[in-house]
Coordinates of N, CA and C in Angstrom, one line a residue:
X1 N -82.7 208.0 238.9 CA -82.9 208.0 237.2 C -83.2 208.8 236.7
X2 N -83.4 209.4 235.7 CA -83.5 210.7 235.0 C -84.9 210.1 234.0
X3 N -85.8 211.0 233.9 CA -87.4 211.0 233.5 C -87.7 209.6 233.5
X4 N -87.4 208.7 234.7 CA -88.0 207.3 234.8 C -89.3 206.8 235.6
X5 N -90.3 207.0 235.3 CA -91.1 206.2 236.0 C -91.8 205.1 236.0
X6 N -91.9 204.8 237.2 CA -92.9 203.1 237.6 C -94.5 203.5 238.2
X7 N -95.1 202.7 237.7 CA -96.7 202.8 237.5 C -96.9 201.2 238.1
X8 N -98.5 201.2 238.4 CA -98.9 200.2 239.0 C -99.8 199.7 238.1
X9 N -101.0 198.8 238.7 CA -102.5 198.6 237.9 C -102.8 199.1 238.9
X10 N -104.0 200.3 238.1 CA -104.7 201.1 239.5 C -105.8 200.0 239.9
X11 N -106.4 198.9 239.1 CA -107.4 197.8 239.1 C -107.0 196.7 240.2
X12 N -105.9 196.6 240.6 CA -105.4 195.3 241.1 C -104.3 195.6 242.3
X13 N -104.0 197.2 242.3 CA -102.8 197.7 243.4 C -103.3 197.0 244.7
X14 N -102.3 196.8 245.4 CA -102.9 196.4 246.7 C -103.8 195.3 247.2
X15 N -104.2 194.8 246.4 CA -105.4 194.0 246.4 C -104.5 192.6 247.4
X16 N -105.6 192.1 247.5 CA -105.1 190.3 248.6 C -104.6 189.9 247.8
X17 N -103.5 189.4 247.6 CA -103.1 187.6 247.1 C -103.1 187.8 245.6
X18 N -102.7 189.6 245.0 CA -102.6 190.2 243.5 C -101.0 189.5 243.8
X19 N -100.5 189.3 241.9 CA -99.5 189.6 242.1 C -98.5 190.8 241.9
X20 N -97.3 190.8 242.6 CA -96.5 192.6 241.8 C -96.2 192.3 240.6
X21 N -97.4 193.6 239.8 CA -96.7 193.9 238.6 C -96.6 195.4 238.5
X22 N -95.4 195.9 238.2 CA -94.8 197.0 237.8 C -94.3 197.3 236.3
X23 N -94.7 198.4 236.1 CA -94.4 198.9 234.7 C -93.6 200.1 234.7
X24 N -92.3 200.2 234.0 CA -91.4 201.7 234.0 C -91.6 201.8 232.4
X25 N -91.4 203.0 231.9 CA -90.8 204.0 231.3 C -90.1 204.6 231.2
X26 N -89.0 205.0 230.4 CA -87.9 206.5 230.6 C -88.4 207.5 229.9
X27 N -88.6 208.4 229.3 CA -88.9 209.5 228.9 C -90.1 209.4 227.9
X28 N -89.7 209.2 226.6 CA -90.8 208.9 225.8 C -91.0 207.5 225.2
X29 N -90.1 206.7 225.7 CA -89.4 205.4 225.2 C -90.3 204.5 225.7
X30 N -90.0 203.1 225.2 CA -91.2 201.9 225.4 C -91.7 201.9 226.8
X31 N -92.8 201.4 227.1 CA -93.3 200.4 228.5 C -92.8 199.3 228.5
X32 N -92.1 198.9 229.6 CA -91.8 197.3 230.0 C -92.6 197.1 231.5
X33 N -93.4 195.6 231.1 CA -93.7 194.7 232.3 C -92.5 194.1 233.1
X34 N -92.9 194.2 234.3 CA -92.2 193.8 235.0 C -92.6 193.1 236.3
X35 N -92.5 191.9 236.3 CA -92.8 190.5 237.1 C -91.8 189.6 237.5
X36 N -91.9 189.3 239.1 CA -91.3 188.8 240.0 C -91.5 187.1 239.9
X37 N -90.1 186.6 239.0 CA -90.4 185.2 239.1 C -89.9 184.5 240.3
X38 N -90.8 183.7 240.6 CA -90.0 183.1 242.0 C -89.2 181.8 241.9
X39 N -89.3 180.9 240.4 CA -88.6 180.2 240.7 C -87.3 180.6 240.5
X40 N -87.2 181.7 239.5 CA -86.0 182.0 239.3 C -85.2 183.0 240.1
X41 N -85.9 183.5 241.2 CA -85.5 184.1 241.9 C -85.3 186.0 241.8
X42 N -85.7 186.2 240.5 CA -85.5 187.3 240.1 C -86.3 188.1 239.1
X43 N -86.5 189.5 239.0 CA -87.9 190.2 238.5 C -86.9 190.0 237.1
X44 N -88.6 190.1 235.8 CA -88.1 189.7 234.5 C -88.8 190.4 233.7
X45 N -88.7 191.0 232.9 CA -89.0 191.8 232.2 C -89.6 191.3 230.4
X46 N -90.8 191.8 230.1 CA -91.3 192.0 228.6 C -91.9 193.7 228.4
X47 N -91.5 194.1 227.4 CA -92.0 194.9 226.3 C -93.3 194.9 226.3
X48 N -93.8 196.0 226.4 CA -95.3 196.5 226.4 C -95.6 197.0 225.3
X49 N -96.7 196.5 224.0 CA -97.1 197.5 223.2 C -98.1 198.3 223.6
X50 N -98.4 199.8 223.5 CA -99.6 200.6 223.6 C -100.9 199.8 223.3
X51 N -100.6 198.6 222.3 CA -102.1 198.5 221.8 C -102.2 197.6 222.6
X52 N -102.1 197.1 224.0 CA -102.2 195.9 224.6 C -102.7 196.2 226.0
X53 N -102.8 197.5 226.7 CA -102.9 197.6 227.3 C -104.0 199.6 227.5
X54 N -104.7 200.3 228.1 CA -105.0 201.7 228.0 C -103.8 201.8 229.4
X55 N -103.6 203.4 229.6 CA -102.8 204.3 230.2 C -103.8 204.0 231.6
X56 N -105.0 204.2 231.6 CA -106.1 204.4 232.0 C -106.2 203.4 233.5
X57 N -105.5 202.2 233.6 CA -105.2 201.2 234.3 C -103.8 201.5 235.4
X58 N -103.4 202.0 234.4 CA -101.9 202.7 235.8 C -101.7 203.6 236.0
X59 N -101.3 204.0 237.4 CA -100.8 205.2 237.5 C -99.1 205.2 238.4
X60 N -98.7 206.3 238.6 CA -97.1 206.4 239.5 C -97.6 206.0 240.2
X61 N -96.6 205.4 241.0 CA -96.0 204.7 242.2 C -95.3 205.3 243.1
X62 N -95.1 205.9 243.7 CA -94.2 206.4 245.1 C -92.9 205.0 244.6
X63 N -91.3 205.3 244.6 CA -90.4 205.4 244.3 C -89.9 204.1 245.5
X64 N -90.6 204.8 246.5 CA -90.3 203.8 248.0 C -91.1 202.4 248.0
X65 N -92.5 202.3 247.1 CA -93.2 201.4 247.3 C -92.5 200.1 246.3
X66 N -91.3 200.1 245.2 CA -90.7 199.3 244.4 C -89.9 199.1 245.1
X67 N -90.1 197.4 245.3 CA -89.6 196.6 245.7 C -87.1 196.8 245.5
X68 N -87.0 196.4 246.3 CA -85.0 196.9 246.5 C -84.3 195.9 245.4
X69 N -85.3 195.0 244.9 CA -84.5 193.9 244.1 C -85.0 194.5 242.7
X70 N -85.9 195.1 243.0 CA -86.7 195.5 241.3 C -86.1 196.9 240.9
X71 N -85.3 197.6 242.3 CA -85.0 199.1 241.8 C -83.4 198.7 241.3
X72 N -83.0 197.7 241.5 CA -81.5 197.3 241.4 C -81.9 197.1 239.7
X73 N -82.4 196.4 239.9 CA -82.9 195.4 238.0 C -83.2 196.8 237.2
X74 N -84.1 197.8 237.6 CA -84.0 199.0 237.0 C -83.3 200.1 236.5
X75 N -82.0 199.8 237.8 CA -80.5 200.4 237.5 C -80.0 200.1 236.1
X76 N -80.3 198.6 236.2 CA -79.0 197.6 235.4 C -79.9 197.6 233.9
X77 N -80.9 198.2 233.9 CA -81.7 197.9 232.8 C -81.8 199.4 231.6
X78 N -81.8 200.7 232.5 CA -81.6 201.8 232.2 C -80.4 202.5 232.2
X79 N -79.7 202.0 232.0 CA -78.3 202.3 231.9 C -77.6 203.7 231.1
X80 N -77.8 205.0 232.2 CA -77.3 206.0 231.9 C -76.4 206.5 230.6

């Protein structure tokens, strides 16, 4: 997907027991936070306002580190 970046939090990236949380942003658009909801069995997103977090705690992640189900959800979310 063109101009799409996926981020993880640097503070708990890979920490044992940490919930997998991803953030996405396409071009200069809004940021979205992605969490896996086990009860529902799918990835859910919410829009994140820049005032709620600082960019210093996020780092770009490798596309290969993004779970397959989340990749599919991102494809649905960011239709070209």
